[in-house]
Short mmCIF file of C-alpha atoms in Angstrom, two decimals:
data_model
loop_
_atom_site.label_atom_id
_atom_site.label_comp_id
_atom_site.label_asym_id
_atom_site.label_seq_id
_atom_site.Cartn_x
_atom_site.Cartn_y
_atom_site.Cartn_z
CA MET A 19 134.30 147.64 129.50
CA GLN A 20 135.88 149.06 132.67
CA ILE A 21 136.90 147.95 136.13
CA THR A 22 134.49 149.48 138.64
CA GLN A 23 135.83 147.96 141.87
CA LEU A 24 139.00 146.38 143.25
CA THR A 25 138.90 144.67 146.64
CA ILE A 26 141.56 142.95 148.69
CA TYR A 27 140.91 140.68 151.66
CA PRO A 28 144.14 140.67 153.71
CA VAL A 29 142.61 138.28 156.27
CA LYS A 30 140.61 135.45 154.75
CA SER A 31 136.87 135.82 155.56
CA LEU A 32 137.15 139.19 157.33
CA LYS A 33 135.95 142.41 155.71
CA GLY A 34 137.59 143.48 152.48
CA ILE A 35 139.30 146.76 151.62
CA ASN A 36 138.23 148.61 148.47
CA VAL A 37 141.28 150.12 146.75
CA ASP A 38 141.67 152.33 143.69
CA HIS A 39 144.73 150.41 142.49
CA SER A 40 146.81 147.37 143.40
CA GLU A 41 149.88 145.49 142.27
CA LEU A 42 149.14 142.34 140.28
CA GLN A 43 151.13 139.44 141.66
CA GLU A 44 151.03 135.82 140.59
CA HIS A 45 149.38 134.82 143.87
CA GLY A 46 146.74 137.58 143.65
CA LEU A 47 146.40 141.29 144.37
CA ALA A 48 149.00 142.66 146.79
CA TRP A 49 148.21 141.60 150.39
CA ASP A 50 145.18 139.56 149.37
CA ARG A 51 144.53 136.54 151.66
CA ARG A 52 147.96 136.87 153.27
CA TRP A 53 146.51 135.99 156.71
CA MET A 54 144.01 133.39 157.87
CA LEU A 55 142.32 132.28 161.06
CA VAL A 56 142.79 128.67 162.15
CA ASP A 57 141.34 126.54 164.94
CA ALA A 58 143.21 124.41 167.47
CA HIS A 59 143.69 121.76 164.79
CA GLN A 60 145.32 124.35 162.47
CA ARG A 61 142.41 124.10 160.04
CA PHE A 62 141.08 127.24 158.36
CA ILE A 63 138.04 129.01 159.80
CA THR A 64 135.77 131.21 157.69
CA GLN A 65 132.32 132.77 157.80
CA ARG A 66 130.97 129.32 156.95
CA GLN A 67 131.62 128.32 160.56
CA LEU A 68 131.61 131.77 162.15
CA PRO A 69 129.48 134.40 160.34
CA ALA A 70 130.47 137.05 162.90
CA LEU A 71 133.86 137.31 161.18
CA ALA A 72 132.08 139.57 158.69
CA THR A 73 131.86 142.26 161.39
CA ILE A 74 135.64 142.69 161.76
CA GLU A 75 137.01 145.65 159.81
CA VAL A 76 140.45 145.43 158.24
CA ALA A 77 142.87 148.20 157.26
CA LEU A 78 146.48 148.41 156.14
CA THR A 79 148.93 151.15 157.03
CA ASP A 80 152.58 151.40 156.02
CA GLU A 81 153.55 149.38 159.09
CA HIS A 82 150.50 147.52 160.37
CA LEU A 83 147.55 145.31 159.64
CA VAL A 84 144.74 146.86 161.69
CA LEU A 85 141.71 144.91 162.96
CA SER A 86 138.72 146.86 164.28
CA HIS A 87 135.43 145.94 165.94
CA PRO A 88 132.86 148.09 167.80
CA ARG A 89 133.31 146.13 171.06
CA VAL A 90 137.07 146.63 171.47
CA GLU A 91 139.94 148.95 170.67
CA SER A 92 141.64 148.40 167.33
CA LEU A 93 144.48 145.89 167.18
CA HIS A 94 147.68 146.76 165.29
CA ILE A 95 149.67 143.81 163.92
CA PRO A 96 153.12 144.65 162.51
CA LEU A 97 153.60 143.96 158.81
CA ALA A 98 157.13 142.86 159.62
CA GLU A 99 157.14 139.07 159.68
CA PRO A 100 156.80 137.56 163.16
CA GLU A 101 159.48 135.39 164.67
CA GLY A 102 158.63 131.83 165.52
CA ASN A 103 158.47 128.31 164.19
CA LEU A 104 156.53 127.58 161.04
CA ARG A 105 153.19 125.82 161.41
CA LEU A 106 151.52 123.48 158.96
CA VAL A 107 147.96 124.73 158.41
CA SER A 108 145.23 123.47 156.11
CA VAL A 109 142.98 125.17 153.57
CA TRP A 110 140.53 122.66 152.15
CA ASN A 111 142.79 119.77 151.12
CA ASP A 112 145.97 121.84 150.90
CA HIS A 113 148.59 121.96 153.63
CA CYS A 114 150.48 125.24 153.81
CA LYS A 115 153.37 126.59 155.83
CA ALA A 116 152.51 129.61 157.94
CA LEU A 117 153.89 131.87 160.66
CA PRO A 118 151.79 132.35 163.81
CA GLU A 119 150.97 135.88 164.89
CA SER A 120 151.01 136.95 168.54
CA GLU A 121 148.62 135.33 171.04
CA SER A 122 147.30 138.86 171.61
CA VAL A 123 145.25 138.35 168.45
CA THR A 124 143.51 135.36 170.02
CA HIS A 125 142.62 137.38 173.12
CA TRP A 126 141.39 140.25 170.94
CA LEU A 127 139.15 137.95 168.90
CA VAL A 128 137.49 136.58 172.04
CA ALA A 129 136.96 140.11 173.35
CA ALA A 130 135.41 141.16 170.06
CA LEU A 131 133.32 138.09 169.20
CA GLY A 132 132.88 136.27 172.50
CA GLU A 133 133.39 132.62 173.36
CA GLN A 134 132.64 131.50 169.80
CA ALA A 135 136.12 132.75 168.90
CA GLN A 136 137.84 130.77 171.66
CA GLY A 137 140.79 128.77 170.36
CA LEU A 138 141.25 130.71 167.13
CA SER A 139 144.63 132.06 166.13
CA LEU A 140 145.92 134.17 163.26
CA VAL A 141 148.60 132.88 160.90
CA ARG A 142 150.48 134.49 158.03
CA PHE A 143 151.34 132.68 154.80
CA ALA A 144 155.03 131.80 154.66
CA THR A 145 156.10 133.28 151.32
CA GLU A 146 158.98 130.85 150.86
CA PHE A 147 156.27 128.19 150.47
CA THR A 148 154.31 127.80 147.21
CA ARG A 149 150.69 126.67 147.19
CA ALA A 150 149.83 125.44 143.70
CA VAL A 151 146.49 125.99 142.00
CA GLU A 152 144.76 122.84 140.75
CA GLU A 153 146.11 121.92 137.32
CA ASP A 154 142.84 120.73 135.75
CA PHE A 155 141.83 124.12 134.34
CA LEU A 156 145.23 125.68 133.64
CA GLU A 157 145.67 124.26 130.13
CA GLY A 158 149.14 123.00 130.87
CA GLY A 159 150.23 126.11 132.75
CA ALA A 160 150.90 126.65 136.44
CA ALA A 161 149.71 129.12 139.04
CA HIS A 162 149.83 129.59 142.79
CA THR A 163 148.01 131.49 145.49
CA TYR A 164 148.09 132.26 149.21
CA PHE A 165 145.07 131.51 151.43
CA ALA A 166 142.33 132.07 148.82
CA ASP A 167 139.91 129.16 148.43
CA GLY A 168 141.65 127.98 145.28
CA TYR A 169 142.57 130.67 142.76
CA PRO A 170 144.46 133.96 143.02
CA PHE A 171 141.73 136.19 141.51
CA LEU A 172 137.93 136.25 141.47
CA ILE A 173 136.25 138.28 138.74
CA THR A 174 132.57 139.28 138.66
CA THR A 175 130.48 141.60 136.48
CA THR A 176 127.76 144.13 137.17
CA GLY A 177 125.59 142.65 134.40
CA SER A 178 125.45 139.28 136.14
CA LEU A 179 124.58 140.85 139.48
CA ASP A 180 121.81 142.86 137.81
CA ALA A 181 120.38 139.67 136.28
CA LEU A 182 120.55 137.82 139.59
CA ASN A 183 118.88 140.68 141.45
CA GLN A 184 116.09 140.86 138.87
CA ALA A 185 115.45 137.15 139.43
CA LEU A 186 115.60 137.56 143.21
CA VAL A 187 113.08 140.41 143.17
CA ALA A 188 110.82 138.49 140.78
CA GLY A 189 110.80 135.67 143.31
CA GLY A 190 109.80 137.97 146.15
CA ASN A 191 113.30 138.32 147.62
CA ALA A 192 115.43 141.37 148.32
CA PRO A 193 118.28 142.26 145.96
CA ILE A 194 121.83 141.77 147.28
CA PRO A 195 125.04 143.78 146.92
CA MET A 196 128.18 142.57 145.14
CA ASN A 197 130.06 142.17 148.43
CA ARG A 198 128.14 138.95 149.12
CA PHE A 199 130.40 137.35 146.49
CA ARG A 200 133.69 138.80 147.81
CA PRO A 201 135.25 139.45 144.38
CA ASN A 202 138.67 140.95 143.74
CA ILE A 203 137.81 142.57 140.41
CA VAL A 204 134.38 143.86 139.36
CA ILE A 205 133.87 144.69 135.69
CA ALA A 206 131.05 146.82 134.29
CA SER A 207 129.14 144.82 131.69
CA ASP A 208 125.66 145.28 130.30
CA GLU A 209 125.45 141.61 129.38
CA ALA A 210 124.56 139.05 132.03
CA TRP A 211 126.94 136.11 132.41
CA ALA A 212 129.28 137.52 129.73
CA GLU A 213 132.28 136.53 131.84
CA ASP A 214 131.40 132.86 131.39
CA CYS A 215 132.29 133.23 127.69
CA TRP A 216 135.64 134.96 128.17
CA ALA A 217 138.93 133.09 127.91
CA SER A 218 140.85 136.14 129.12
CA VAL A 219 140.68 139.88 129.71
CA SER A 220 143.52 142.26 128.87
CA GLU A 221 144.13 145.89 129.76
CA GLN A 222 143.53 147.84 126.52
CA ASN A 223 147.20 148.80 126.17
CA GLY A 224 148.43 145.30 126.98
CA THR A 225 149.68 146.17 130.47
CA PHE A 226 148.39 142.89 131.88
CA GLN A 227 146.31 139.85 130.96
CA LEU A 228 144.18 137.63 133.18
CA ALA A 229 142.91 134.18 132.20
CA LEU A 230 139.43 133.18 133.35
CA ARG A 231 139.86 129.57 134.35
CA LYS A 232 136.84 128.16 136.11
CA PRO A 233 133.32 129.20 137.19
CA CYS A 234 133.22 129.96 140.90
CA LYS A 235 130.95 127.61 142.82
CA ARG A 236 129.25 129.50 145.62
CA CYS A 237 128.61 128.57 149.24
CA LYS A 238 126.44 129.77 152.11
CA ILE A 239 128.67 132.81 152.74
CA THR A 240 126.65 134.48 149.97
CA ALA A 241 123.65 134.45 152.34
CA ILE A 242 125.53 136.40 155.04
CA ASP A 243 125.11 140.18 155.23
CA GLN A 244 128.71 141.41 155.00
CA HIS A 245 128.03 144.36 157.29
CA THR A 246 126.01 142.80 160.10
CA ALA A 247 126.71 139.02 159.78
CA ALA A 248 122.93 138.46 159.74
CA VAL A 249 121.42 135.84 157.44
CA PRO A 250 118.19 137.47 156.19
CA ALA A 251 117.22 134.67 153.77
CA PRO A 252 119.21 131.45 154.39
CA ALA A 253 118.31 129.87 151.03
CA GLU A 254 119.23 132.91 148.94
CA PRO A 255 120.89 133.69 146.63
CA LEU A 256 121.96 130.05 146.16
CA LYS A 257 118.44 128.83 145.38
CA THR A 258 117.93 131.44 142.67
CA LEU A 259 121.38 130.88 141.17
CA ILE A 260 120.64 127.17 140.87
CA GLU A 261 117.31 127.95 139.19
CA LEU A 262 119.06 130.30 136.74
CA ASN A 263 121.31 127.38 135.77
CA THR A 264 124.09 129.57 134.41
CA GLN A 265 126.42 126.55 134.22
CA PRO A 266 124.28 123.71 132.76
CA SER A 267 127.16 121.23 132.78
CA LEU A 268 127.99 121.82 136.46
CA LYS A 269 126.14 121.07 139.68
CA GLY A 270 125.47 123.77 142.25
CA ALA A 271 125.25 127.56 142.23
CA HIS A 272 127.88 129.55 140.34
CA PHE A 273 128.67 133.25 140.13
CA GLY A 274 131.85 134.85 138.75
CA GLN A 275 135.03 133.35 137.38
CA ASN A 276 138.23 132.22 139.07
CA ALA A 277 141.24 133.68 137.29
CA THR A 278 145.03 133.58 137.08
CA LEU A 279 147.60 136.09 135.86
CA LEU A 280 148.91 135.36 132.36
CA SER A 281 151.39 138.20 131.97
CA ASP A 282 153.17 141.13 133.57
CA ALA A 283 153.39 140.35 137.28
CA GLY A 284 154.22 143.57 139.12
CA SER A 285 152.06 145.75 136.91
CA ILE A 286 149.40 147.99 138.43
CA ILE A 287 145.68 147.37 137.98
CA ARG A 288 143.37 150.34 138.55
CA VAL A 289 139.70 151.15 138.94
CA GLY A 290 138.74 152.67 135.61
CA ASP A 291 141.06 150.48 133.53
CA THR A 292 139.49 149.51 130.22
CA LEU A 293 139.57 145.77 129.55
CA VAL A 294 139.32 143.88 126.29
CA PRO A 295 137.89 140.35 126.51
CA GLU A 296 138.92 137.40 124.36
CA SER A 297 136.13 134.92 123.76
CA ARG A 298 136.55 131.23 124.45
CA ASP A 299 135.19 130.64 120.95
CA ALA A 300 137.80 132.83 119.25
#
Protein backbone atom coordinates (compact mmCIF):
# COMPACT_ATOMS: atom_id res chain seq x y z
CA MET A 1 0.00 0.00 0.00
CA GLN A 2 1.78 3.13 -1.24
CA ILE A 3 1.33 6.88 -1.30
CA THR A 4 0.52 7.94 -4.85
CA GLN A 5 0.02 11.68 -4.34
CA LEU A 6 0.92 14.43 -1.88
CA THR A 7 -0.72 17.84 -2.21
CA ILE A 8 -0.34 21.04 -0.25
CA TYR A 9 -2.71 24.00 -0.39
CA PRO A 10 -0.71 27.02 0.80
CA VAL A 11 -3.74 29.31 0.37
CA LYS A 12 -7.00 27.83 1.60
CA SER A 13 -9.39 27.12 -1.32
CA LEU A 14 -6.96 28.09 -4.10
CA LYS A 15 -5.30 25.47 -6.31
CA GLY A 16 -3.08 22.91 -4.66
CA ILE A 17 0.55 22.04 -5.39
CA ASN A 18 1.46 18.40 -5.98
CA VAL A 19 4.82 17.61 -4.37
CA ASP A 20 6.99 14.50 -4.31
CA HIS A 21 7.84 14.95 -0.63
CA SER A 22 6.99 17.20 2.31
CA GLU A 23 7.87 17.70 5.95
CA LEU A 24 5.30 16.32 8.37
CA GLN A 25 4.45 18.93 10.97
CA GLU A 26 1.88 18.72 13.74
CA HIS A 27 -0.30 21.31 12.01
CA GLY A 28 -0.11 19.54 8.63
CA LEU A 29 2.24 19.26 5.67
CA ALA A 30 4.76 22.09 5.40
CA TRP A 31 3.10 25.30 4.11
CA ASP A 32 -0.35 23.72 3.98
CA ARG A 33 -3.20 26.22 4.62
CA ARG A 34 -0.77 28.85 5.90
CA TRP A 35 -2.75 31.63 4.15
CA MET A 36 -6.46 32.34 3.81
CA LEU A 37 -8.75 34.86 2.17
CA VAL A 38 -11.12 36.81 4.40
CA ASP A 39 -13.94 39.28 3.75
CA ALA A 40 -14.44 42.71 5.28
CA HIS A 41 -15.74 41.04 8.44
CA GLN A 42 -12.52 38.97 8.70
CA ARG A 43 -14.45 35.76 8.05
CA PHE A 44 -12.93 33.07 5.83
CA ILE A 45 -13.91 32.88 2.16
CA THR A 46 -13.67 29.67 0.15
CA GLN A 47 -14.94 28.17 -3.09
CA ARG A 48 -18.26 27.66 -1.31
CA GLN A 49 -18.90 31.39 -1.73
CA LEU A 50 -16.59 32.07 -4.67
CA PRO A 51 -15.98 29.07 -6.99
CA ALA A 52 -13.66 31.18 -9.18
CA LEU A 53 -10.96 30.79 -6.51
CA ALA A 54 -10.31 27.39 -8.10
CA THR A 55 -8.80 29.17 -11.12
CA ILE A 56 -5.93 30.78 -9.19
CA GLU A 57 -2.66 28.87 -9.48
CA VAL A 58 -0.30 28.75 -6.52
CA ALA A 59 3.46 28.13 -6.43
CA LEU A 60 6.21 28.38 -3.84
CA THR A 61 9.77 29.48 -4.47
CA ASP A 62 12.57 29.84 -1.93
CA GLU A 63 11.47 33.40 -1.25
CA HIS A 64 7.91 33.87 -2.47
CA LEU A 65 4.36 32.62 -2.57
CA VAL A 66 3.34 33.11 -6.20
CA LEU A 67 -0.28 33.59 -7.34
CA SER A 68 -1.08 33.27 -11.04
CA HIS A 69 -4.17 33.78 -13.19
CA PRO A 70 -4.59 34.06 -16.98
CA ARG A 71 -6.01 37.60 -16.75
CA VAL A 72 -3.11 39.23 -14.89
CA GLU A 73 0.61 39.04 -14.29
CA SER A 74 1.73 36.75 -11.48
CA LEU A 75 1.89 38.20 -7.98
CA HIS A 76 4.91 37.46 -5.77
CA ILE A 77 4.31 37.60 -2.01
CA PRO A 78 7.43 37.39 0.19
CA LEU A 79 7.64 34.36 2.47
CA ALA A 80 9.20 36.62 5.08
CA GLU A 81 6.47 37.51 7.56
CA PRO A 82 4.80 40.87 6.91
CA GLU A 83 4.93 43.68 9.41
CA GLY A 84 1.70 44.93 10.88
CA ASN A 85 -0.80 44.44 13.64
CA LEU A 86 -2.34 41.04 14.21
CA ARG A 87 -5.94 40.55 13.12
CA LEU A 88 -8.53 38.24 14.62
CA VAL A 89 -10.02 36.17 11.79
CA SER A 90 -12.56 33.37 11.85
CA VAL A 91 -12.64 29.88 10.37
CA TRP A 92 -15.98 28.26 11.07
CA ASN A 93 -16.39 28.78 14.82
CA ASP A 94 -12.70 29.28 15.54
CA HIS A 95 -11.09 32.68 15.98
CA CYS A 96 -7.44 32.81 14.93
CA LYS A 97 -4.69 35.39 15.02
CA ALA A 98 -3.33 36.33 11.62
CA LEU A 99 -1.04 38.80 9.87
CA PRO A 100 -2.46 40.78 6.94
CA GLU A 101 -0.60 40.69 3.65
CA SER A 102 -0.18 43.77 1.46
CA GLU A 103 -3.24 45.52 0.00
CA SER A 104 -1.67 44.78 -3.39
CA VAL A 105 -3.12 41.28 -3.04
CA THR A 106 -6.63 42.73 -2.80
CA HIS A 107 -6.11 44.77 -5.98
CA TRP A 108 -4.67 41.72 -7.75
CA LEU A 109 -7.65 39.56 -6.79
CA VAL A 110 -10.10 42.10 -8.23
CA ALA A 111 -8.06 42.32 -11.43
CA ALA A 112 -8.04 38.54 -11.74
CA LEU A 113 -11.59 37.68 -10.68
CA GLY A 114 -13.54 40.91 -11.11
CA GLU A 115 -15.90 42.67 -8.73
CA GLN A 116 -16.86 39.42 -7.00
CA ALA A 117 -13.47 39.60 -5.26
CA GLN A 118 -13.99 43.16 -4.02
CA GLY A 119 -13.27 43.49 -0.31
CA LEU A 120 -11.23 40.32 0.04
CA SER A 121 -7.83 40.34 1.68
CA LEU A 122 -5.13 37.74 2.27
CA VAL A 123 -3.97 36.87 5.78
CA ARG A 124 -1.23 34.60 7.08
CA PHE A 125 -1.61 32.39 10.15
CA ALA A 126 0.32 33.79 13.11
CA THR A 127 2.45 30.83 14.18
CA GLU A 128 2.74 31.99 17.78
CA PHE A 129 -1.00 31.24 18.00
CA THR A 130 -2.30 27.67 18.36
CA ARG A 131 -5.60 26.57 16.85
CA ALA A 132 -6.71 23.38 18.56
CA VAL A 133 -8.45 20.50 16.80
CA GLU A 134 -11.77 19.43 18.30
CA GLU A 135 -11.15 17.02 21.18
CA ASP A 136 -14.10 14.67 20.55
CA PHE A 137 -12.21 12.29 18.26
CA LEU A 138 -8.68 12.54 19.66
CA GLU A 139 -9.04 9.83 22.32
CA GLY A 140 -7.63 12.04 25.03
CA GLY A 141 -4.84 13.46 22.88
CA ALA A 142 -4.37 16.93 21.42
CA ALA A 143 -3.67 18.31 17.97
CA HIS A 144 -3.64 21.65 16.19
CA THR A 145 -3.80 23.01 12.68
CA TYR A 146 -3.58 26.24 10.69
CA PHE A 147 -6.42 27.31 8.37
CA ALA A 148 -7.64 23.83 7.36
CA ASP A 149 -11.35 23.24 7.92
CA GLY A 150 -10.68 21.28 11.09
CA TYR A 151 -7.86 18.74 10.93
CA PRO A 152 -4.22 18.94 9.84
CA PHE A 153 -4.35 16.09 7.28
CA LEU A 154 -6.91 14.66 4.87
CA ILE A 155 -6.33 11.13 3.60
CA THR A 156 -8.14 9.50 0.66
CA THR A 157 -7.68 6.26 -1.28
CA THR A 158 -7.80 5.34 -4.95
CA GLY A 159 -10.08 2.37 -4.19
CA SER A 160 -12.77 4.63 -2.77
CA LEU A 161 -12.59 6.99 -5.73
CA ASP A 162 -12.88 4.04 -8.11
CA ALA A 163 -16.00 2.83 -6.27
CA LEU A 164 -17.54 6.29 -6.31
CA ASN A 165 -16.84 6.74 -10.01
CA GLN A 166 -18.36 3.36 -10.81
CA ALA A 167 -21.52 4.44 -9.00
CA LEU A 168 -21.51 7.83 -10.74
CA VAL A 169 -21.19 6.25 -14.19
CA ALA A 170 -23.88 3.68 -13.35
CA GLY A 171 -26.18 6.59 -12.54
CA GLY A 172 -25.51 8.29 -15.86
CA ASN A 173 -23.00 10.81 -14.50
CA ALA A 174 -19.41 11.56 -15.46
CA PRO A 175 -16.57 10.26 -13.29
CA ILE A 176 -14.62 12.85 -11.28
CA PRO A 177 -10.93 13.26 -10.44
CA MET A 178 -9.46 13.05 -6.94
CA ASN A 179 -8.78 16.80 -6.85
CA ARG A 180 -12.49 17.43 -6.22
CA PHE A 181 -11.82 16.22 -2.65
CA ARG A 182 -8.65 18.29 -2.09
CA PRO A 183 -6.76 15.62 -0.13
CA ASN A 184 -3.25 15.95 1.30
CA ILE A 185 -2.34 12.27 1.06
CA VAL A 186 -3.67 9.79 -1.52
CA ILE A 187 -3.05 6.10 -0.87
CA ALA A 188 -3.31 3.33 -3.47
CA SER A 189 -5.80 0.73 -2.28
CA ASP A 190 -7.72 -1.90 -4.19
CA GLU A 191 -10.41 -2.00 -1.52
CA ALA A 192 -13.13 0.64 -1.48
CA TRP A 193 -13.64 2.50 1.79
CA ALA A 194 -10.75 0.61 3.43
CA GLU A 195 -9.61 3.83 5.11
CA ASP A 196 -12.81 3.90 7.16
CA CYS A 197 -11.55 0.79 9.00
CA TRP A 198 -8.05 2.07 9.77
CA ALA A 199 -7.11 3.44 13.17
CA SER A 200 -3.72 4.56 11.86
CA VAL A 201 -1.21 4.21 9.05
CA SER A 202 2.54 3.96 9.60
CA GLU A 203 5.48 4.19 7.23
CA GLN A 204 6.80 0.62 6.89
CA ASN A 205 10.05 1.42 8.71
CA GLY A 206 8.30 3.37 11.46
CA THR A 207 9.43 6.80 10.23
CA PHE A 208 6.03 8.32 11.01
CA GLN A 209 2.52 7.40 12.08
CA LEU A 210 -0.77 9.12 11.30
CA ALA A 211 -4.02 8.54 13.19
CA LEU A 212 -7.25 8.53 11.18
CA ARG A 213 -9.65 10.38 13.43
CA LYS A 214 -12.93 11.19 11.73
CA PRO A 215 -14.71 10.65 8.39
CA CYS A 216 -14.61 13.81 6.30
CA LYS A 217 -18.06 15.24 5.63
CA ARG A 218 -18.15 16.74 2.16
CA CYS A 219 -19.64 19.99 0.88
CA LYS A 220 -20.56 21.53 -2.46
CA ILE A 221 -16.90 22.25 -3.32
CA THR A 222 -16.81 18.64 -4.55
CA ALA A 223 -19.14 19.70 -7.40
CA ILE A 224 -16.72 22.40 -8.61
CA ASP A 225 -14.31 21.59 -11.44
CA GLN A 226 -10.93 22.42 -9.91
CA HIS A 227 -9.51 23.61 -13.22
CA THR A 228 -12.31 25.76 -14.62
CA ALA A 229 -14.51 26.55 -11.55
CA ALA A 230 -17.51 25.26 -13.54
CA VAL A 231 -20.19 23.20 -11.81
CA PRO A 232 -21.12 20.54 -14.40
CA ALA A 233 -23.55 18.61 -12.17
CA PRO A 234 -24.56 20.60 -9.05
CA ALA A 235 -25.97 17.58 -7.18
CA GLU A 236 -22.94 15.35 -7.74
CA PRO A 237 -21.00 13.70 -6.27
CA LEU A 238 -22.83 14.46 -3.00
CA LYS A 239 -26.05 12.74 -4.09
CA THR A 240 -24.25 9.53 -5.01
CA LEU A 241 -22.13 9.55 -1.85
CA ILE A 242 -25.27 9.83 0.25
CA GLU A 243 -26.82 6.92 -1.66
CA LEU A 244 -23.68 4.82 -1.10
CA ASN A 245 -24.14 5.40 2.63
CA THR A 246 -20.51 4.70 3.50
CA GLN A 247 -21.06 6.04 7.03
CA PRO A 248 -24.42 4.56 8.16
CA SER A 249 -24.22 6.17 11.61
CA LEU A 250 -23.60 9.68 10.22
CA LYS A 251 -25.74 12.08 8.22
CA GLY A 252 -24.53 13.57 4.96
CA ALA A 253 -21.95 12.64 2.34
CA HIS A 254 -18.52 11.45 3.44
CA PHE A 255 -15.30 10.74 1.59
CA GLY A 256 -11.83 10.29 3.10
CA GLN A 257 -10.57 10.53 6.65
CA ASN A 258 -9.35 13.47 8.70
CA ALA A 259 -6.05 12.64 10.37
CA THR A 260 -3.49 13.86 12.90
CA LEU A 261 0.20 13.13 13.36
CA LEU A 262 0.94 10.60 16.10
CA SER A 263 4.72 10.53 15.95
CA ASP A 264 7.89 11.97 14.47
CA ALA A 265 7.10 15.58 13.59
CA GLY A 266 9.80 16.85 11.24
CA SER A 267 10.10 13.58 9.35
CA ILE A 268 9.72 13.50 5.58
CA ILE A 269 6.77 11.88 3.84
CA ARG A 270 7.25 10.90 0.19
CA VAL A 271 5.27 9.74 -2.81
CA GLY A 272 6.05 6.04 -3.05
CA ASP A 273 6.28 5.48 0.71
CA THR A 274 4.84 2.13 1.73
CA LEU A 275 2.28 2.37 4.52
CA VAL A 276 1.08 -0.25 6.97
CA PRO A 277 -2.46 0.19 8.30
CA GLU A 278 -3.66 -0.73 11.78
CA SER A 279 -7.29 -1.74 11.92
CA ARG A 280 -9.73 -0.15 14.33
CA ASP A 281 -10.73 -3.69 15.31
CA ALA A 282 -7.18 -4.75 16.20
